[in-house]
């Protein structure tokens, strides 16, 4: 059994391959998957995300602690027929690639083909990964970076190396001109409201994954065609949508359209503003992790 560290995971999984694996995997019939569980430990929390698909099964084990490295974890990939462990891999790098690849797939399905103006809210690793992911599926020519502090936004914008050579990245305080908006923050309160968005904008909201946390305001949910990564996970954890339903801004059916239904063509987006809300689910991790076998 092999152990793959961050560098090895990165070398084994390209973003285009991850997007293709997710597209193909979500188009296929898969068995019902177990829900993500959370266990409280003395010094933090353990998250367990199992899944099975075809010839592989896997489980992601992630800890959220109080030490200098807050989030850590491993992914264990098994042969489904024999249940023999095949690979143990760094889960944080896997999650970075998987999350951005899911957003890239959603963007490819939902955003206008000519969308070229990107805005990213956040300056962390997921923000960087999402810039690369958006450049892989759309002809991005400009990136506006919106950060909590202007200095961090400026530093992040200057460091971007994704996309074509003429990509322009600048710090900013608004997403109003963007065709694509990626919310990649740890904020528990909305960082984007409907007044901030263009009428045809596509929004990827990936940072909030607790029922009491949200990155987009209820009016964004109310004004958008909403697609979730996984309906059962969204009903439990997508605070952006849970709050919008609770205050009467959106109907309960806002959870019903998942990314798989759009991939399969059983749901066709009607046009206009779109919102992809992702909280993460075990099958997506597995579909990308099988590239490590």
PDB file of C-alpha atoms in Angstrom, residues 1-284:
ATOM      1  CA  UNK A   1       0.000   0.000   0.000  1.00  0.00           C
ATOM      2  CA  UNK A   2       1.348   3.384  -1.027  1.00  0.00           C
ATOM      3  CA  UNK A   3       1.233   6.694   0.829  1.00  0.00           C
ATOM      4  CA  UNK A   4       0.947   9.792  -1.354  1.00  0.00           C
ATOM      5  CA  UNK A   5       1.846  13.142   0.158  1.00  0.00           C
ATOM      6  CA  UNK A   6       0.683  16.524  -1.128  1.00  0.00           C
ATOM      7  CA  UNK A   7       3.243  16.681  -3.916  1.00  0.00           C
ATOM      8  CA  UNK A   8       2.431  13.153  -5.073  1.00  0.00           C
ATOM      9  CA  UNK A   9      -1.319  13.853  -5.092  1.00  0.00           C
ATOM     10  CA  UNK A  10      -0.745  16.996  -7.133  1.00  0.00           C
ATOM     11  CA  UNK A  11       1.445  15.127  -9.585  1.00  0.00           C
ATOM     12  CA  UNK A  12      -1.112  12.333 -10.008  1.00  0.00           C
ATOM     13  CA  UNK A  13      -4.271  14.438 -10.454  1.00  0.00           C
ATOM     14  CA  UNK A  14      -4.482  17.184 -13.031  1.00  0.00           C
ATOM     15  CA  UNK A  15      -7.418  19.572 -12.919  1.00  0.00           C
ATOM     16  CA  UNK A  16      -8.753  18.511 -16.370  1.00  0.00           C
ATOM     17  CA  UNK A  17      -8.589  14.863 -15.296  1.00  0.00           C
ATOM     18  CA  UNK A  18     -10.451  15.649 -12.073  1.00  0.00           C
ATOM     19  CA  UNK A  19     -13.187  17.515 -13.961  1.00  0.00           C
ATOM     20  CA  UNK A  20     -13.548  14.623 -16.421  1.00  0.00           C
ATOM     21  CA  UNK A  21     -13.685  12.081 -13.585  1.00  0.00           C
ATOM     22  CA  UNK A  22     -16.447  14.045 -11.869  1.00  0.00           C
ATOM     23  CA  UNK A  23     -18.402  14.528 -15.092  1.00  0.00           C
ATOM     24  CA  UNK A  24     -18.242  10.823 -15.961  1.00  0.00           C
ATOM     25  CA  UNK A  25     -18.893   9.666 -12.403  1.00  0.00           C
ATOM     26  CA  UNK A  26     -21.910  11.909 -11.845  1.00  0.00           C
ATOM     27  CA  UNK A  27     -23.374  10.801 -15.176  1.00  0.00           C
ATOM     28  CA  UNK A  28     -23.260   7.150 -14.088  1.00  0.00           C
ATOM     29  CA  UNK A  29     -25.652   5.342 -11.773  1.00  0.00           C
ATOM     30  CA  UNK A  30     -24.163   4.903  -8.314  1.00  0.00           C
ATOM     31  CA  UNK A  31     -25.598   3.386  -5.135  1.00  0.00           C
ATOM     32  CA  UNK A  32     -26.917   5.591  -2.354  1.00  0.00           C
ATOM     33  CA  UNK A  33     -24.021   6.934  -0.327  1.00  0.00           C
ATOM     34  CA  UNK A  34     -23.623   7.227   3.458  1.00  0.00           C
ATOM     35  CA  UNK A  35     -23.913  10.698   4.915  1.00  0.00           C
ATOM     36  CA  UNK A  36     -20.926  12.570   6.282  1.00  0.00           C
ATOM     37  CA  UNK A  37     -20.590  12.160  10.053  1.00  0.00           C
ATOM     38  CA  UNK A  38     -18.987  14.392  12.650  1.00  0.00           C
ATOM     39  CA  UNK A  39     -17.524  13.203  15.945  1.00  0.00           C
ATOM     40  CA  UNK A  40     -16.559  15.602  18.718  1.00  0.00           C
ATOM     41  CA  UNK A  41     -13.174  14.867  20.236  1.00  0.00           C
ATOM     42  CA  UNK A  42     -11.582  16.543  23.234  1.00  0.00           C
ATOM     43  CA  UNK A  43      -9.415  18.837  21.132  1.00  0.00           C
ATOM     44  CA  UNK A  44     -11.505  19.138  18.006  1.00  0.00           C
ATOM     45  CA  UNK A  45     -13.661  17.262  15.533  1.00  0.00           C
ATOM     46  CA  UNK A  46     -13.391  14.233  13.240  1.00  0.00           C
ATOM     47  CA  UNK A  47     -15.243  14.246   9.902  1.00  0.00           C
ATOM     48  CA  UNK A  48     -15.779  10.910   8.149  1.00  0.00           C
ATOM     49  CA  UNK A  49     -16.856  10.771   4.470  1.00  0.00           C
ATOM     50  CA  UNK A  50     -17.232   7.238   2.997  1.00  0.00           C
ATOM     51  CA  UNK A  51     -18.328   6.371  -0.540  1.00  0.00           C
ATOM     52  CA  UNK A  52     -18.424   3.504  -3.040  1.00  0.00           C
ATOM     53  CA  UNK A  53     -18.536   3.571  -6.842  1.00  0.00           C
ATOM     54  CA  UNK A  54     -17.814   0.701  -9.240  1.00  0.00           C
ATOM     55  CA  UNK A  55     -14.490  -0.967  -8.569  1.00  0.00           C
ATOM     56  CA  UNK A  56     -13.376   1.316  -5.721  1.00  0.00           C
ATOM     57  CA  UNK A  57     -14.501   2.457  -2.304  1.00  0.00           C
ATOM     58  CA  UNK A  58     -12.961   5.055  -0.055  1.00  0.00           C
ATOM     59  CA  UNK A  59     -13.181   7.147   3.051  1.00  0.00           C
ATOM     60  CA  UNK A  60     -11.881  10.602   3.865  1.00  0.00           C
ATOM     61  CA  UNK A  61     -10.874  11.223   7.477  1.00  0.00           C
ATOM     62  CA  UNK A  62     -10.421  14.892   8.314  1.00  0.00           C
ATOM     63  CA  UNK A  63      -9.674  16.438  11.696  1.00  0.00           C
ATOM     64  CA  UNK A  64     -10.404  20.034  12.636  1.00  0.00           C
ATOM     65  CA  UNK A  65      -8.241  20.872  15.625  1.00  0.00           C
ATOM     66  CA  UNK A  66      -6.729  23.718  17.597  1.00  0.00           C
ATOM     67  CA  UNK A  67      -3.066  23.332  16.710  1.00  0.00           C
ATOM     68  CA  UNK A  68      -0.885  25.284  14.280  1.00  0.00           C
ATOM     69  CA  UNK A  69      -2.342  23.226  11.389  1.00  0.00           C
ATOM     70  CA  UNK A  70      -6.093  23.421  11.943  1.00  0.00           C
ATOM     71  CA  UNK A  71      -7.350  21.020   9.247  1.00  0.00           C
ATOM     72  CA  UNK A  72      -5.547  17.749   8.528  1.00  0.00           C
ATOM     73  CA  UNK A  73      -6.502  14.380   7.134  1.00  0.00           C
ATOM     74  CA  UNK A  74      -5.972  11.326   4.965  1.00  0.00           C
ATOM     75  CA  UNK A  75      -7.906   9.570   2.231  1.00  0.00           C
ATOM     76  CA  UNK A  76      -7.935   5.765   2.135  1.00  0.00           C
ATOM     77  CA  UNK A  77      -8.799   4.154  -1.213  1.00  0.00           C
ATOM     78  CA  UNK A  78      -9.907   0.481  -1.298  1.00  0.00           C
ATOM     79  CA  UNK A  79     -10.481  -2.125  -3.965  1.00  0.00           C
ATOM     80  CA  UNK A  80     -14.276  -2.558  -3.795  1.00  0.00           C
ATOM     81  CA  UNK A  81     -14.274  -6.303  -4.517  1.00  0.00           C
ATOM     82  CA  UNK A  82     -11.684  -7.374  -1.945  1.00  0.00           C
ATOM     83  CA  UNK A  83     -11.754  -4.314   0.361  1.00  0.00           C
ATOM     84  CA  UNK A  84      -7.973  -4.291   0.180  1.00  0.00           C
ATOM     85  CA  UNK A  85      -6.486  -0.853   0.925  1.00  0.00           C
ATOM     86  CA  UNK A  86      -4.762   0.475  -2.193  1.00  0.00           C
ATOM     87  CA  UNK A  87      -3.609   3.989  -1.368  1.00  0.00           C
ATOM     88  CA  UNK A  88      -3.442   6.343   1.596  1.00  0.00           C
ATOM     89  CA  UNK A  89      -3.207   9.942   0.448  1.00  0.00           C
ATOM     90  CA  UNK A  90      -3.056  13.457   1.816  1.00  0.00           C
ATOM     91  CA  UNK A  91      -6.698  14.545   2.073  1.00  0.00           C
ATOM     92  CA  UNK A  92      -6.144  18.297   2.107  1.00  0.00           C
ATOM     93  CA  UNK A  93      -4.587  18.474  -1.354  1.00  0.00           C
ATOM     94  CA  UNK A  94      -7.234  16.047  -2.633  1.00  0.00           C
ATOM     95  CA  UNK A  95      -9.991  18.276  -1.228  1.00  0.00           C
ATOM     96  CA  UNK A  96      -8.494  21.386  -2.803  1.00  0.00           C
ATOM     97  CA  UNK A  97      -8.470  19.796  -6.244  1.00  0.00           C
ATOM     98  CA  UNK A  98     -11.880  18.132  -5.855  1.00  0.00           C
ATOM     99  CA  UNK A  99     -13.617  21.297  -4.690  1.00  0.00           C
ATOM    100  CA  UNK A 100     -12.217  23.438  -7.488  1.00  0.00           C
ATOM    101  CA  UNK A 101     -12.912  20.734 -10.065  1.00  0.00           C
ATOM    102  CA  UNK A 102     -16.569  20.532  -8.948  1.00  0.00           C
ATOM    103  CA  UNK A 103     -16.863  24.300  -9.325  1.00  0.00           C
ATOM    104  CA  UNK A 104     -15.210  24.086 -12.734  1.00  0.00           C
ATOM    105  CA  UNK A 105     -17.701  21.447 -13.853  1.00  0.00           C
ATOM    106  CA  UNK A 106     -20.624  23.514 -12.545  1.00  0.00           C
ATOM    107  CA  UNK A 107     -19.262  26.614 -14.262  1.00  0.00           C
ATOM    108  CA  UNK A 108     -18.840  24.756 -17.538  1.00  0.00           C
ATOM    109  CA  UNK A 109     -22.488  23.673 -17.344  1.00  0.00           C
ATOM    110  CA  UNK A 110     -24.018  26.909 -16.046  1.00  0.00           C
ATOM    111  CA  UNK A 111     -21.950  29.968 -17.029  1.00  0.00           C
ATOM    112  CA  UNK A 112     -22.190  31.663 -20.437  1.00  0.00           C
ATOM    113  CA  UNK A 113     -19.607  30.203 -22.863  1.00  0.00           C
ATOM    114  CA  UNK A 114     -18.024  33.619 -23.367  1.00  0.00           C
ATOM    115  CA  UNK A 115     -17.707  34.459 -19.643  1.00  0.00           C
ATOM    116  CA  UNK A 116     -14.297  36.083 -19.278  1.00  0.00           C
ATOM    117  CA  UNK A 117     -14.439  38.344 -16.224  1.00  0.00           C
ATOM    118  CA  UNK A 118     -13.812  36.506 -12.974  1.00  0.00           C
ATOM    119  CA  UNK A 119     -14.093  37.784  -9.415  1.00  0.00           C
ATOM    120  CA  UNK A 120     -12.874  35.746  -6.475  1.00  0.00           C
ATOM    121  CA  UNK A 121     -13.805  36.594  -2.895  1.00  0.00           C
ATOM    122  CA  UNK A 122     -11.088  35.284  -0.606  1.00  0.00           C
ATOM    123  CA  UNK A 123      -7.309  35.016  -0.703  1.00  0.00           C
ATOM    124  CA  UNK A 124      -6.642  31.506   0.615  1.00  0.00           C
ATOM    125  CA  UNK A 125      -5.691  28.211  -1.055  1.00  0.00           C
ATOM    126  CA  UNK A 126      -9.207  27.558  -2.385  1.00  0.00           C
ATOM    127  CA  UNK A 127      -9.330  31.018  -3.958  1.00  0.00           C
ATOM    128  CA  UNK A 128      -6.091  30.301  -5.814  1.00  0.00           C
ATOM    129  CA  UNK A 129      -7.302  26.863  -6.863  1.00  0.00           C
ATOM    130  CA  UNK A 130     -10.555  28.330  -8.146  1.00  0.00           C
ATOM    131  CA  UNK A 131      -8.791  30.898 -10.313  1.00  0.00           C
ATOM    132  CA  UNK A 132      -6.920  28.057 -12.008  1.00  0.00           C
ATOM    133  CA  UNK A 133     -10.107  26.021 -12.319  1.00  0.00           C
ATOM    134  CA  UNK A 134     -12.113  28.832 -13.909  1.00  0.00           C
ATOM    135  CA  UNK A 135      -9.332  29.493 -16.402  1.00  0.00           C
ATOM    136  CA  UNK A 136      -9.511  25.834 -17.403  1.00  0.00           C
ATOM    137  CA  UNK A 137     -13.177  26.002 -18.477  1.00  0.00           C
ATOM    138  CA  UNK A 138     -13.719  29.609 -19.588  1.00  0.00           C
ATOM    139  CA  UNK A 139     -11.653  32.207 -21.514  1.00  0.00           C
ATOM    140  CA  UNK A 140     -10.838  34.215 -18.390  1.00  0.00           C
ATOM    141  CA  UNK A 141      -8.965  37.411 -19.184  1.00  0.00           C
ATOM    142  CA  UNK A 142      -9.339  39.339 -15.921  1.00  0.00           C
ATOM    143  CA  UNK A 143      -9.578  38.492 -12.236  1.00  0.00           C
ATOM    144  CA  UNK A 144     -10.786  40.841  -9.530  1.00  0.00           C
ATOM    145  CA  UNK A 145      -9.656  39.791  -6.049  1.00  0.00           C
ATOM    146  CA  UNK A 146     -11.852  40.879  -3.147  1.00  0.00           C
ATOM    147  CA  UNK A 147     -10.289  40.269   0.256  1.00  0.00           C
ATOM    148  CA  UNK A 148     -10.929  41.129   3.856  1.00  0.00           C
ATOM    149  CA  UNK A 149      -7.976  43.514   3.786  1.00  0.00           C
ATOM    150  CA  UNK A 150      -6.789  45.481   0.729  1.00  0.00           C
ATOM    151  CA  UNK A 151      -3.168  44.528   1.358  1.00  0.00           C
ATOM    152  CA  UNK A 152      -3.896  40.787   1.241  1.00  0.00           C
ATOM    153  CA  UNK A 153      -6.013  41.217  -1.883  1.00  0.00           C
ATOM    154  CA  UNK A 154      -3.216  43.135  -3.587  1.00  0.00           C
ATOM    155  CA  UNK A 155      -0.585  40.546  -2.637  1.00  0.00           C
ATOM    156  CA  UNK A 156      -2.787  37.691  -3.795  1.00  0.00           C
ATOM    157  CA  UNK A 157      -3.612  39.392  -7.099  1.00  0.00           C
ATOM    158  CA  UNK A 158       0.081  39.985  -7.756  1.00  0.00           C
ATOM    159  CA  UNK A 159       0.897  36.328  -7.110  1.00  0.00           C
ATOM    160  CA  UNK A 160      -1.592  34.743  -9.474  1.00  0.00           C
ATOM    161  CA  UNK A 161       0.036  32.686 -12.182  1.00  0.00           C
ATOM    162  CA  UNK A 162      -2.969  30.779 -13.545  1.00  0.00           C
ATOM    163  CA  UNK A 163      -4.408  31.013 -17.001  1.00  0.00           C
ATOM    164  CA  UNK A 164      -2.985  32.528 -20.184  1.00  0.00           C
ATOM    165  CA  UNK A 165      -0.028  34.870 -20.188  1.00  0.00           C
ATOM    166  CA  UNK A 166      -2.167  37.961 -20.596  1.00  0.00           C
ATOM    167  CA  UNK A 167      -4.365  37.267 -17.566  1.00  0.00           C
ATOM    168  CA  UNK A 168      -4.878  40.474 -15.574  1.00  0.00           C
ATOM    169  CA  UNK A 169      -5.434  40.195 -11.822  1.00  0.00           C
ATOM    170  CA  UNK A 170      -6.217  43.264  -9.724  1.00  0.00           C
ATOM    171  CA  UNK A 171      -7.472  43.886  -6.189  1.00  0.00           C
ATOM    172  CA  UNK A 172     -10.972  45.341  -5.913  1.00  0.00           C
ATOM    173  CA  UNK A 173     -13.901  45.923  -3.608  1.00  0.00           C
ATOM    174  CA  UNK A 174     -16.776  44.826  -5.857  1.00  0.00           C
ATOM    175  CA  UNK A 175     -17.821  41.853  -7.988  1.00  0.00           C
ATOM    176  CA  UNK A 176     -20.357  43.869  -9.978  1.00  0.00           C
ATOM    177  CA  UNK A 177     -18.649  43.523 -13.363  1.00  0.00           C
ATOM    178  CA  UNK A 178     -17.906  39.810 -13.085  1.00  0.00           C
ATOM    179  CA  UNK A 179     -19.376  37.086 -15.276  1.00  0.00           C
ATOM    180  CA  UNK A 180     -18.230  34.466 -12.750  1.00  0.00           C
ATOM    181  CA  UNK A 181     -17.968  34.968  -8.994  1.00  0.00           C
ATOM    182  CA  UNK A 182     -16.242  32.452  -6.708  1.00  0.00           C
ATOM    183  CA  UNK A 183     -16.863  32.813  -2.972  1.00  0.00           C
ATOM    184  CA  UNK A 184     -13.986  31.035  -1.223  1.00  0.00           C
ATOM    185  CA  UNK A 185     -14.039  32.429   2.304  1.00  0.00           C
ATOM    186  CA  UNK A 186     -14.372  31.330   5.908  1.00  0.00           C
ATOM    187  CA  UNK A 187     -16.965  34.009   6.576  1.00  0.00           C
ATOM    188  CA  UNK A 188     -20.102  32.979   8.465  1.00  0.00           C
ATOM    189  CA  UNK A 189     -22.023  36.001   7.178  1.00  0.00           C
ATOM    190  CA  UNK A 190     -22.783  36.948   3.549  1.00  0.00           C
ATOM    191  CA  UNK A 191     -19.992  38.462   1.483  1.00  0.00           C
ATOM    192  CA  UNK A 192     -22.150  38.857  -1.647  1.00  0.00           C
ATOM    193  CA  UNK A 193     -25.731  40.141  -2.029  1.00  0.00           C
ATOM    194  CA  UNK A 194     -27.884  40.491  -5.120  1.00  0.00           C
ATOM    195  CA  UNK A 195     -27.052  44.194  -5.539  1.00  0.00           C
ATOM    196  CA  UNK A 196     -23.406  43.161  -6.055  1.00  0.00           C
ATOM    197  CA  UNK A 197     -24.117  40.875  -9.028  1.00  0.00           C
ATOM    198  CA  UNK A 198     -24.618  41.247 -12.744  1.00  0.00           C
ATOM    199  CA  UNK A 199     -27.930  39.822 -14.047  1.00  0.00           C
ATOM    200  CA  UNK A 200     -26.252  36.942 -15.900  1.00  0.00           C
ATOM    201  CA  UNK A 201     -23.544  36.199 -13.327  1.00  0.00           C
ATOM    202  CA  UNK A 202     -22.708  32.661 -12.300  1.00  0.00           C
ATOM    203  CA  UNK A 203     -21.757  32.238  -8.622  1.00  0.00           C
ATOM    204  CA  UNK A 204     -19.826  29.377  -7.028  1.00  0.00           C
ATOM    205  CA  UNK A 205     -20.283  29.438  -3.230  1.00  0.00           C
ATOM    206  CA  UNK A 206     -17.981  26.865  -1.608  1.00  0.00           C
ATOM    207  CA  UNK A 207     -16.688  28.300   1.660  1.00  0.00           C
ATOM    208  CA  UNK A 208     -19.625  27.840   4.060  1.00  0.00           C
ATOM    209  CA  UNK A 209     -20.565  24.291   5.042  1.00  0.00           C
ATOM    210  CA  UNK A 210     -22.454  24.711   8.308  1.00  0.00           C
ATOM    211  CA  UNK A 211     -26.214  25.247   8.640  1.00  0.00           C
ATOM    212  CA  UNK A 212     -25.622  28.516  10.497  1.00  0.00           C
ATOM    213  CA  UNK A 213     -23.025  29.958   8.073  1.00  0.00           C
ATOM    214  CA  UNK A 214     -23.481  31.525   4.644  1.00  0.00           C
ATOM    215  CA  UNK A 215     -21.454  33.409   2.055  1.00  0.00           C
ATOM    216  CA  UNK A 216     -24.310  34.640  -0.131  1.00  0.00           C
ATOM    217  CA  UNK A 217     -27.367  36.548   1.047  1.00  0.00           C
ATOM    218  CA  UNK A 218     -30.901  35.181   0.798  1.00  0.00           C
ATOM    219  CA  UNK A 219     -31.674  37.532  -2.092  1.00  0.00           C
ATOM    220  CA  UNK A 220     -28.930  35.889  -4.180  1.00  0.00           C
ATOM    221  CA  UNK A 221     -30.570  32.509  -3.605  1.00  0.00           C
ATOM    222  CA  UNK A 222     -33.999  33.947  -4.407  1.00  0.00           C
ATOM    223  CA  UNK A 223     -32.842  35.500  -7.702  1.00  0.00           C
ATOM    224  CA  UNK A 224     -30.812  32.550  -9.018  1.00  0.00           C
ATOM    225  CA  UNK A 225     -31.281  29.159 -10.592  1.00  0.00           C
ATOM    226  CA  UNK A 226     -29.707  27.063  -7.819  1.00  0.00           C
ATOM    227  CA  UNK A 227     -27.739  23.850  -8.279  1.00  0.00           C
ATOM    228  CA  UNK A 228     -26.277  21.950  -5.310  1.00  0.00           C
ATOM    229  CA  UNK A 229     -23.452  19.445  -5.299  1.00  0.00           C
ATOM    230  CA  UNK A 230     -25.485  16.875  -3.352  1.00  0.00           C
ATOM    231  CA  UNK A 231     -29.100  17.367  -2.261  1.00  0.00           C
ATOM    232  CA  UNK A 232     -28.959  15.443   1.025  1.00  0.00           C
ATOM    233  CA  UNK A 233     -25.727  17.140   2.090  1.00  0.00           C
ATOM    234  CA  UNK A 234     -27.091  20.577   1.143  1.00  0.00           C
ATOM    235  CA  UNK A 235     -30.232  20.083   3.227  1.00  0.00           C
ATOM    236  CA  UNK A 236     -28.060  19.413   6.269  1.00  0.00           C
ATOM    237  CA  UNK A 237     -25.192  21.842   5.776  1.00  0.00           C
ATOM    238  CA  UNK A 238     -25.833  24.567   3.171  1.00  0.00           C
ATOM    239  CA  UNK A 239     -26.532  27.504   5.454  1.00  0.00           C
ATOM    240  CA  UNK A 240     -26.884  29.831   2.461  1.00  0.00           C
ATOM    241  CA  UNK A 241     -29.929  27.857   1.299  1.00  0.00           C
ATOM    242  CA  UNK A 242     -31.228  26.805   4.720  1.00  0.00           C
ATOM    243  CA  UNK A 243     -31.445  30.443   5.813  1.00  0.00           C
ATOM    244  CA  UNK A 244     -33.075  31.554   2.553  1.00  0.00           C
ATOM    245  CA  UNK A 245     -35.798  28.933   3.027  1.00  0.00           C
ATOM    246  CA  UNK A 246     -36.221  29.775   6.708  1.00  0.00           C
ATOM    247  CA  UNK A 247     -36.843  33.476   6.018  1.00  0.00           C
ATOM    248  CA  UNK A 248     -39.224  32.747   3.153  1.00  0.00           C
ATOM    249  CA  UNK A 249     -36.925  34.015   0.397  1.00  0.00           C
ATOM    250  CA  UNK A 250     -36.745  30.635  -1.362  1.00  0.00           C
ATOM    251  CA  UNK A 251     -38.927  27.516  -1.522  1.00  0.00           C
ATOM    252  CA  UNK A 252     -37.936  24.134  -0.103  1.00  0.00           C
ATOM    253  CA  UNK A 253     -37.380  22.958  -3.686  1.00  0.00           C
ATOM    254  CA  UNK A 254     -34.193  25.063  -3.801  1.00  0.00           C
ATOM    255  CA  UNK A 255     -32.352  21.910  -2.660  1.00  0.00           C
ATOM    256  CA  UNK A 256     -33.755  19.671  -5.391  1.00  0.00           C
ATOM    257  CA  UNK A 257     -31.500  20.255  -8.403  1.00  0.00           C
ATOM    258  CA  UNK A 258     -28.122  18.594  -7.982  1.00  0.00           C
ATOM    259  CA  UNK A 259     -25.125  18.731 -10.276  1.00  0.00           C
ATOM    260  CA  UNK A 260     -25.630  15.141 -11.434  1.00  0.00           C
ATOM    261  CA  UNK A 261     -29.054  15.990 -12.879  1.00  0.00           C
ATOM    262  CA  UNK A 262     -27.518  18.813 -14.923  1.00  0.00           C
ATOM    263  CA  UNK A 263     -24.646  16.578 -16.085  1.00  0.00           C
ATOM    264  CA  UNK A 264     -27.161  13.939 -17.231  1.00  0.00           C
ATOM    265  CA  UNK A 265     -29.312  16.526 -18.988  1.00  0.00           C
ATOM    266  CA  UNK A 266     -32.446  15.727 -16.983  1.00  0.00           C
ATOM    267  CA  UNK A 267     -32.481  19.357 -15.832  1.00  0.00           C
ATOM    268  CA  UNK A 268     -31.724  22.177 -18.273  1.00  0.00           C
ATOM    269  CA  UNK A 269     -30.768  25.572 -16.768  1.00  0.00           C
ATOM    270  CA  UNK A 270     -33.252  28.248 -17.873  1.00  0.00           C
ATOM    271  CA  UNK A 271     -30.675  31.036 -18.319  1.00  0.00           C
ATOM    272  CA  UNK A 272     -30.095  34.120 -16.205  1.00  0.00           C
ATOM    273  CA  UNK A 273     -28.213  34.218 -12.909  1.00  0.00           C
ATOM    274  CA  UNK A 274     -27.031  30.851 -11.565  1.00  0.00           C
ATOM    275  CA  UNK A 275     -25.731  29.717  -8.185  1.00  0.00           C
ATOM    276  CA  UNK A 276     -23.752  26.558  -7.491  1.00  0.00           C
ATOM    277  CA  UNK A 277     -23.719  25.748  -3.789  1.00  0.00           C
ATOM    278  CA  UNK A 278     -21.164  23.169  -2.700  1.00  0.00           C
ATOM    279  CA  UNK A 279     -20.609  21.731   0.775  1.00  0.00           C
ATOM    280  CA  UNK A 280     -18.666  18.616  -0.252  1.00  0.00           C
ATOM    281  CA  UNK A 281     -19.769  14.979  -0.360  1.00  0.00           C
ATOM    282  CA  UNK A 282     -18.037  11.644  -0.218  1.00  0.00           C
ATOM    283  CA  UNK A 283     -18.753  10.464  -3.757  1.00  0.00           C
ATOM    284  CA  UNK A 284     -17.020  13.488  -5.272  1.00  0.00           C
TER     285      UNK A 284
END
